[in-house]
XYZ file of C-alpha atoms in Angstrom:
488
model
C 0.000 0.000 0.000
C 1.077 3.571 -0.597
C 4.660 3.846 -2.331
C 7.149 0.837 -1.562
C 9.448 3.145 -0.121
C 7.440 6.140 1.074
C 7.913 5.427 4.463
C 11.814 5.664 4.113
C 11.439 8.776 1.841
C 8.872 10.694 3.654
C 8.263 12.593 7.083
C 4.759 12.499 8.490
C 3.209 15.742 7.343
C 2.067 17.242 9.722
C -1.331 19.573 9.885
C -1.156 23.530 9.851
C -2.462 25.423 13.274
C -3.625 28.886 12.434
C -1.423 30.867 15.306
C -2.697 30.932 19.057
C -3.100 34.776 19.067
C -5.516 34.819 15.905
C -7.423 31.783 16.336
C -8.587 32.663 20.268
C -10.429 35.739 18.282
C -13.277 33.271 16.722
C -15.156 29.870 17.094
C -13.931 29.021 13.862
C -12.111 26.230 13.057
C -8.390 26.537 12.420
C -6.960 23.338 11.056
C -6.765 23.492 7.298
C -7.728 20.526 5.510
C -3.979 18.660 3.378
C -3.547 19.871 0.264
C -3.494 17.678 -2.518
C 0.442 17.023 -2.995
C 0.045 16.819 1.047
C -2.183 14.020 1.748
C -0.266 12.367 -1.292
C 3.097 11.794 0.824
C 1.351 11.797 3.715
C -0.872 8.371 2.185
C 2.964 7.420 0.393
C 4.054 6.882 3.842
C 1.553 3.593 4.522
C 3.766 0.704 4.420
C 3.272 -2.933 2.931
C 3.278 -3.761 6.343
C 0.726 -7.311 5.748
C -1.005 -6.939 8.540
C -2.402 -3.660 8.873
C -3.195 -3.370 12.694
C -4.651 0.091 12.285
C -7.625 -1.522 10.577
C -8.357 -3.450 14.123
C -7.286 -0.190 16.159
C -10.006 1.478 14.671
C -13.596 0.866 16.510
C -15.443 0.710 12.770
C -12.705 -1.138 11.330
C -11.659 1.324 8.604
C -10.168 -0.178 5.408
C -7.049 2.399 6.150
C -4.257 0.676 4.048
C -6.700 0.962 0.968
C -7.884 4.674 0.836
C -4.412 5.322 2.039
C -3.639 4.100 -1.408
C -5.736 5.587 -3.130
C -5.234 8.806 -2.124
C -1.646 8.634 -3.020
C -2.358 7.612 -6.018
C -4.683 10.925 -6.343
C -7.895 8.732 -6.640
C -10.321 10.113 -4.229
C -13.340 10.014 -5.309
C -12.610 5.768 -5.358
C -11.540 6.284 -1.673
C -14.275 8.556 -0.265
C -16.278 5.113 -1.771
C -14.245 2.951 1.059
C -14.136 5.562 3.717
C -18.253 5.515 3.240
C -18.599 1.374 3.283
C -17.558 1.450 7.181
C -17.890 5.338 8.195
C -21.283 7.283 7.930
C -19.534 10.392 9.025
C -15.570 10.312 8.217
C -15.868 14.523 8.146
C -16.489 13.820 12.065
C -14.369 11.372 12.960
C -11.190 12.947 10.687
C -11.726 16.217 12.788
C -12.639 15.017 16.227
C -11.623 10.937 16.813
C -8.341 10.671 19.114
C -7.399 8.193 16.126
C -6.644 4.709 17.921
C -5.656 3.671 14.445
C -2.547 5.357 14.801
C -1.392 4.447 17.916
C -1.998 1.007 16.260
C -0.025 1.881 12.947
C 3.156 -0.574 12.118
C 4.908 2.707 10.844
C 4.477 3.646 14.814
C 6.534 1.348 15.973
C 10.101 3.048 15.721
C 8.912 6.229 13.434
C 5.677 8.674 13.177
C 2.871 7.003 12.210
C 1.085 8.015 9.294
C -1.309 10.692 9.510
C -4.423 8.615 8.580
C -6.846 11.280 10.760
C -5.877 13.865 7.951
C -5.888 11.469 5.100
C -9.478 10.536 6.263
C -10.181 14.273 6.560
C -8.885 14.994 3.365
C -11.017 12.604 1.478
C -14.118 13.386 2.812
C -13.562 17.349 2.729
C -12.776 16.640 -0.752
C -15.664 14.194 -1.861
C -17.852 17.566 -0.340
C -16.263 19.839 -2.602
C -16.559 18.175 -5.023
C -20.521 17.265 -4.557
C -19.465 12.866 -4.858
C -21.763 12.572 -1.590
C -24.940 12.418 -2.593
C -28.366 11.169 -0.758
C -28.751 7.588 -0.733
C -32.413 6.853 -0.708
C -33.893 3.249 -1.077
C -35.645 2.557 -4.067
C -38.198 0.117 -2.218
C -39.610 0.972 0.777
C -40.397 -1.734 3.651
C -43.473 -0.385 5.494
C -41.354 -0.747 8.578
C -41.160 1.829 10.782
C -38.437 2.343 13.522
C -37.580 5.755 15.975
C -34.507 6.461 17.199
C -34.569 8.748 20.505
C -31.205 10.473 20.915
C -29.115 12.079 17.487
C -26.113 12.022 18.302
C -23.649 9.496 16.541
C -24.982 6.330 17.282
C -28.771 7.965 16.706
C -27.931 9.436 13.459
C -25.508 6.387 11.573
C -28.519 3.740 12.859
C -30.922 6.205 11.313
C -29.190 6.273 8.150
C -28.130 2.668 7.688
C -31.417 1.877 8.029
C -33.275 4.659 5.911
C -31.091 3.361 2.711
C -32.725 -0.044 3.403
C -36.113 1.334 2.916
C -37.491 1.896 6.216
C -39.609 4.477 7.703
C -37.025 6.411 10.326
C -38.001 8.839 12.460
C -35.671 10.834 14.821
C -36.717 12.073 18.235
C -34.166 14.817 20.009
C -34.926 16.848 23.221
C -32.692 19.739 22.063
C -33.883 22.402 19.644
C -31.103 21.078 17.081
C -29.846 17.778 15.493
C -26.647 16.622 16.469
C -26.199 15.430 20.232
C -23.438 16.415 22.031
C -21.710 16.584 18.256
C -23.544 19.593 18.238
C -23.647 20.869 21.893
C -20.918 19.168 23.770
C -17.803 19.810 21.191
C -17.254 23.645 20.237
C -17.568 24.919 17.088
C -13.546 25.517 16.935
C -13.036 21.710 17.039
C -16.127 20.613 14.837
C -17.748 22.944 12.564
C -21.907 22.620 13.210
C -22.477 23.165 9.632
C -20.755 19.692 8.827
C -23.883 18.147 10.988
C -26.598 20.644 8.853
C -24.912 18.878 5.856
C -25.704 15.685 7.056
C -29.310 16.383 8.510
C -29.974 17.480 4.684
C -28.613 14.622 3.440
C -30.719 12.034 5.569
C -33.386 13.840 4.760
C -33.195 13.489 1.597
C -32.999 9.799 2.207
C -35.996 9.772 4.067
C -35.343 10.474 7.914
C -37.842 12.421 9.526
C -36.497 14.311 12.452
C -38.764 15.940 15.437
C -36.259 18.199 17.350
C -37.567 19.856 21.126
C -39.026 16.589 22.088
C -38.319 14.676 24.736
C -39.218 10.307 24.886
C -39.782 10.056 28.443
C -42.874 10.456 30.678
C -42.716 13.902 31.755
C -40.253 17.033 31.147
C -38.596 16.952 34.230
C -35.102 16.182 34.149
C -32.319 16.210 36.876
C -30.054 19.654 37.351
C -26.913 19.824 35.087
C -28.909 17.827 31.804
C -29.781 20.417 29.190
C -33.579 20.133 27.696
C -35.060 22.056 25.362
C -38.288 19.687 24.985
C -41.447 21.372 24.306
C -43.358 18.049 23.400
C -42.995 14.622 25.516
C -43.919 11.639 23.954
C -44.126 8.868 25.548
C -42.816 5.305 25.391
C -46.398 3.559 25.081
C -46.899 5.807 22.077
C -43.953 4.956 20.161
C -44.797 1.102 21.250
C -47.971 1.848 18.961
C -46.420 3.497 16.529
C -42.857 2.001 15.336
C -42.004 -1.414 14.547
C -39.188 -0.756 16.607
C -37.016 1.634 19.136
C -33.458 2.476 19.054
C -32.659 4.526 22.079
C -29.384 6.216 21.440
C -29.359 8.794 23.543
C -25.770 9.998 25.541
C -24.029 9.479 28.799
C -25.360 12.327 30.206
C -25.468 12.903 34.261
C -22.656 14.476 35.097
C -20.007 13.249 37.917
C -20.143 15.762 40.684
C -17.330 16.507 43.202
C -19.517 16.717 46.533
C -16.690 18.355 48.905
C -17.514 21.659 51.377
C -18.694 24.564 49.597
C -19.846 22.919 46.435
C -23.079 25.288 47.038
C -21.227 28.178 46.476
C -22.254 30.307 42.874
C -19.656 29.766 39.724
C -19.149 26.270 39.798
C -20.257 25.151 37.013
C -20.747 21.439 35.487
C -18.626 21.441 31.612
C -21.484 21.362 29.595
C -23.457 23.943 31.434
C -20.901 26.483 29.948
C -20.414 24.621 26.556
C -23.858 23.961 25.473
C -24.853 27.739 26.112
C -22.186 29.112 24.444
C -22.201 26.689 21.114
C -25.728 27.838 21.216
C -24.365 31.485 21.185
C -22.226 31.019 18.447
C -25.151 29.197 16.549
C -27.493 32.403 17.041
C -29.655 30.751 19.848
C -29.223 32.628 22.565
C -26.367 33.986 24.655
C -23.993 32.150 27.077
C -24.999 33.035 30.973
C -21.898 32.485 31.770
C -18.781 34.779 30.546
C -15.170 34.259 32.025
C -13.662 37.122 30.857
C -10.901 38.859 33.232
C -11.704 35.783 35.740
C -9.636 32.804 36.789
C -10.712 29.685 35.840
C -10.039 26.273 37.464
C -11.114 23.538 34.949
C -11.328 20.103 37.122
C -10.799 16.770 34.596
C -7.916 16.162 32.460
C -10.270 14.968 29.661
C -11.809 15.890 26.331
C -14.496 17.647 27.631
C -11.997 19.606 30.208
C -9.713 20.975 26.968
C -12.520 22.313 25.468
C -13.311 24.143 29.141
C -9.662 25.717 28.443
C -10.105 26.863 24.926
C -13.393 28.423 25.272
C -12.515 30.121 28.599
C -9.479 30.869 26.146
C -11.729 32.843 23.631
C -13.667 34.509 26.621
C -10.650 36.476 27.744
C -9.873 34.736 30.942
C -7.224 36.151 33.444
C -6.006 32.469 33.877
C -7.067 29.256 33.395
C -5.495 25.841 35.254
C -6.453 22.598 34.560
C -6.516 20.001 37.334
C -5.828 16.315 36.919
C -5.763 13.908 40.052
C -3.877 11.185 38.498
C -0.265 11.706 37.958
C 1.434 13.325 34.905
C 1.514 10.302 32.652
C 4.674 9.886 30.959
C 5.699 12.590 27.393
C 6.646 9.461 25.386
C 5.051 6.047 25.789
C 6.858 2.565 25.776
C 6.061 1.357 22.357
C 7.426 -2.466 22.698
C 4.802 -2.599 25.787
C 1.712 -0.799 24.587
C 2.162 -1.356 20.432
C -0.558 -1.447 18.874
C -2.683 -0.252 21.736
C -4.060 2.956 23.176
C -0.384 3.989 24.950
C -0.722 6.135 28.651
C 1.059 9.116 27.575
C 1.048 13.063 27.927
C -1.314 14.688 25.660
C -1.374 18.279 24.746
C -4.291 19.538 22.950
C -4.739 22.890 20.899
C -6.310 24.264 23.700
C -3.427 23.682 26.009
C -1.488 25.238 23.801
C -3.357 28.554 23.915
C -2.850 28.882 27.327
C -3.234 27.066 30.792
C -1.169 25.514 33.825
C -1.696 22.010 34.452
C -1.558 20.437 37.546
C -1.359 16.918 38.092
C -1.712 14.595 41.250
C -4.253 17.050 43.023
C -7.219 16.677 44.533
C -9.607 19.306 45.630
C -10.781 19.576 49.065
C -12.465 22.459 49.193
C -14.183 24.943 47.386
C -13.845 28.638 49.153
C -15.995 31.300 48.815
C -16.975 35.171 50.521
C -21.160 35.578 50.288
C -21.941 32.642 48.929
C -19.653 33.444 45.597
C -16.419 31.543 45.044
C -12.769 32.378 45.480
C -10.547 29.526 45.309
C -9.930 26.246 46.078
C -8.195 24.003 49.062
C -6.088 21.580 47.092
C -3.713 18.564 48.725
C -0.926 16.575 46.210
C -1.705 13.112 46.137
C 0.113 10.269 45.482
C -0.385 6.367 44.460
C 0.312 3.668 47.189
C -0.212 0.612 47.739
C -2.969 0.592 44.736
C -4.707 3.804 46.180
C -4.622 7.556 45.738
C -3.752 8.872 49.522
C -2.918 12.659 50.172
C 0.771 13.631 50.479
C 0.843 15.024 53.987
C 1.997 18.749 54.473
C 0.904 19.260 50.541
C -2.036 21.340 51.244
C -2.482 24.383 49.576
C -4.862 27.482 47.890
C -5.335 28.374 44.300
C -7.664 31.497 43.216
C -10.716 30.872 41.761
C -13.334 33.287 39.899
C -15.207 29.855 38.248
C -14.724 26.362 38.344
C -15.829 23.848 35.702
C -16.672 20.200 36.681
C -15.506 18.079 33.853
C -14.443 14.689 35.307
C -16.634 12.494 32.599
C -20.417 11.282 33.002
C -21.776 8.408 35.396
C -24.353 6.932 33.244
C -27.530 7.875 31.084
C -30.684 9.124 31.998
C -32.137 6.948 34.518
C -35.744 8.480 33.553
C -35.423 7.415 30.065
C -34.407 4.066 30.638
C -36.630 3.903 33.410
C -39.558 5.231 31.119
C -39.223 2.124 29.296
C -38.766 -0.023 31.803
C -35.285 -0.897 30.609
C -33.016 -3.549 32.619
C -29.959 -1.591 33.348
C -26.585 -2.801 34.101
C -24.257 -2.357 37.226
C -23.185 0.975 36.008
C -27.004 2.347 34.832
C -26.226 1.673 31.361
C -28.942 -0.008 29.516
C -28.180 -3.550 29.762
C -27.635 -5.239 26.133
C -25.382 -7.497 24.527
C -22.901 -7.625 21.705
C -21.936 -11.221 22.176
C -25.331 -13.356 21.266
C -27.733 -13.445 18.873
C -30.391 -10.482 19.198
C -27.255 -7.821 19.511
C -27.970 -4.432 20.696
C -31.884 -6.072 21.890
C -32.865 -4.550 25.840
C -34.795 -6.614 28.012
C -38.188 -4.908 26.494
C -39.414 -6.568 23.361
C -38.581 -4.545 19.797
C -36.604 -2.092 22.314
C -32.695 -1.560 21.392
C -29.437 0.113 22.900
C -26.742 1.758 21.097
C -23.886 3.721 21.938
C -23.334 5.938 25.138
C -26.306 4.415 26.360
C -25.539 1.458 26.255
C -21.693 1.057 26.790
C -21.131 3.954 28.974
C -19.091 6.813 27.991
C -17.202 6.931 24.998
C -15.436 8.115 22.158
C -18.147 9.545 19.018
C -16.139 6.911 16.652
C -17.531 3.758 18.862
C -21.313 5.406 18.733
C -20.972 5.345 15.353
C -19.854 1.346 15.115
C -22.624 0.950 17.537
C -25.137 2.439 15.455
C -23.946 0.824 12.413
C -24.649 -2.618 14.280
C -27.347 -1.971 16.341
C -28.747 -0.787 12.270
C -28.261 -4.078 11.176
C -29.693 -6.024 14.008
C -33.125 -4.354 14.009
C -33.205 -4.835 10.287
C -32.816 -8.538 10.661
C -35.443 -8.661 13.545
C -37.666 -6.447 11.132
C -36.787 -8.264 7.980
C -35.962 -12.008 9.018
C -32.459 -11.104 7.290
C -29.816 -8.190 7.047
C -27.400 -7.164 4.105
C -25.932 -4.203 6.504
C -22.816 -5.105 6.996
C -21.792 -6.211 10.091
């Protein structure tokens, strides 16, 4: 795959940042898609390695090696035709995905790996601009009908795979726009919303119906830190009359709190009750309650959803920003002969980082301090693993200002009402509770009822919803149909 000797002959090109000064004026995005003669090297670089691990490091089993090729060999509109037969939404995953396949990549061993994130950016960016993706609509329609509640990943690839087999799909979405936490959780400087209005069109096209501001429960009263812009409930008896079938895709979405003294006090926030509002300011839909300019911020979680804390505090002027972590500093370069061709432990430093912000690592909050009821700073202690357990180090104690504080240490499980709602067995960890091993995949303990993604397997990354989607697609086909020829 890709030229013989590319990988001796090439460097891994690596993608342009716009500079840190320029791109913390907008919500724009500011990684340029590769140039032609770019992602040409860049896919020269893929070795004849014979067993091409990245396609099993990647959760929807890409066919890398090939569209590698075939972008090299300045063919793609043949590889935006692979990309498609495994990825609903490569213009997602090439911008957003930590890429696994990499870290899985043979080149990886004892070089950089090849840039497959931009190669798979590059070929679907181009297959847009060049109008190759197209709707997809079945020519014979089934009668079937099936709703989806959630559209996010896993809601919108099920919805699709099983539009273009002819059945009736219908979308249900508490939030006044498609997308999930595509659209809500992930700013607009990492993921462009009008790459998910592209899509929405596009599934429409094929047939998807999509009823946005309601909510598939049995009221409209969720718990505190869960955004809901339902204006319509419908409930799960009515969908059991009116669908063949239910997919509930919806996301991980209660929040893990950090329930230590003065957690009462005002401007501690939970992540996403500072990044929904202001992706919903940048789409025109209001304006973000909560503005950080001039303030110090203390964003608590090393994660995802804790960089983009940093870079839109970033873009709101802030004094400062920190970033706690309490697990150690993991180490800048990983051991490759012990983790190849897993997911390695290793020090990761996003854009956002890069625009600005202390990290600490090994600290654990103990306090939250505050003057009226409005917060200050923070009581933090340096901690330290021993014998299998984080325990304080003692004499480590000590203050850090604080004008806001953002919770962002992942999400405990899905919405118990939902699942509830339906009557839904759930699992230890309040996840729905439903296979991948057996026969009847994806299937909850409710009849014609089905789990996919977040929902289901707990949090995780956007490019596993979409595998689960995919499969969970082809399972309620079968169930509807007697057979399936979705792949797999």
């Amino acid at each position: 795959m890709g030229k013989p000797t590319g990988f001796l002959e090439f460097d891994r090109v690596k993608e342009h940042y716009a500079p840190v000064e320029e791109r913390v004026q907008h919500y724009h995005e500011f990684v340029p898609t590769l140039t032609v003669q770019e992602a040409s090297t860049q896919g020269a670089r893929c070795m004849d390695c014979g067993i091409p691990f990245c396609n099993n490091g990647c959760p929807v089993n890409n066919i890398i090696p090939d569209w590698n090729d075939l972008v090299y060999r300045g063919k793609a509109e043949m590889a935006i035709r692979v990309l498609h037969s495994t990825n609903n939404f490569p213009e997602f995953t090439g911008r957003i995905c930590p890429a696994p396949c990499e870290s899985a990549c043979t080149l990886g061993i004892n070089a950089d790996p090849v840039g497959i994130k931009s190669i798979e950016r590059y070929t679907i960016d181009t297959a847009w601009d060049n109008n190759w993706v197209k709707p997809q609509p079945s020519a014979v329609k089934t009668g079937k009908k099936v709703a989806v509640v959630g559209s996010g990943p896993a809601g919108l690839a099920a919805a699709q795979q099983l539009a273009r087999v002819g059945h009736d799909v219908t979308v249900f979405e508490k939030n006044t726009r498609v997308g999930g936490l595509l659209r809500y959780g992930i700013p607009d400087f990492k993921l462009d919303k009008g790459l998910i209005d592209r899509r929405v069109t596009q599934m429409e096209a094929e047939g998807v119906v999509f009823k946005t501001s309601t909510l598939v429960a049995l009221d409209n009263n969720l718990p505190a830190g869960v955004t809901n812009d339902a204006q319509t409930v419908v409930t799960p008896a009515q969908l059991d009359a009116e669908f063949d079938a239910v997919i509930l895709a919806g996301g991980s979405e209660t929040p893990r709190d950090l329930p230590v003294k003065g957690r009462e006090l005002s401007g501690i926030h939970f992540a996403l009750e500072f990044l929904i509002p202001q992706n919903k300011e940048v789409a025109g839909d209001g304006v973000n309650p909560i503005n950080v300019k001039g303030k110090h911020v203390v964003v608590i979680g090393g994660g995802d959803t804790g960089s983009d804390c940093v870079g839109t505090s970033n873009r709101h002027g802030a004094a400062s920003v920190t970033q706690l972590e309490v697990m150690p500093q993991p180490p800048v370069q990983e051991n490759k002969e012990l983790t190849w061709p897993y997911w390695p432990l290793k020090l990761r430093t996003s854009s956002s980082h890069e625009e600005g912000c202390v990290r600490e690592f090994a600290v654990s909050t103990k306090e939250f301090i505050g003057e009226n009821g409005k917060l200050t700073g923070l009581k933090l202690v340096n901690v330290e693993f021993k014998d299998g357990k984080l325990i304080e180090v003692p004499g480590s104690e000590f203050e850090l200002k604080a004008d806001a504080v953002f919770l962002a240490m992942g999400f405990t499980n899905p919405l118990a009402k939902v699942l509830d709602a339906f009557g839904v067995e759930k699992d230890a960890r309040g996840n729905a509770k439903a296979t991948t091993e057996d026969e009847g995949c994806y299937a909850t303990s409710i009849p014609k009822v089905y789990a996919a993604g977040d929902i289901r397997r707990g949090q995780s990354l956007v490019v596993w919803a979409i595998r689960e989607g995919r499969q969970c697609a082809r399972e309620v086909d079968q169930f509807l149909m007697g057979s399936s020829l979705l792949p797999r």
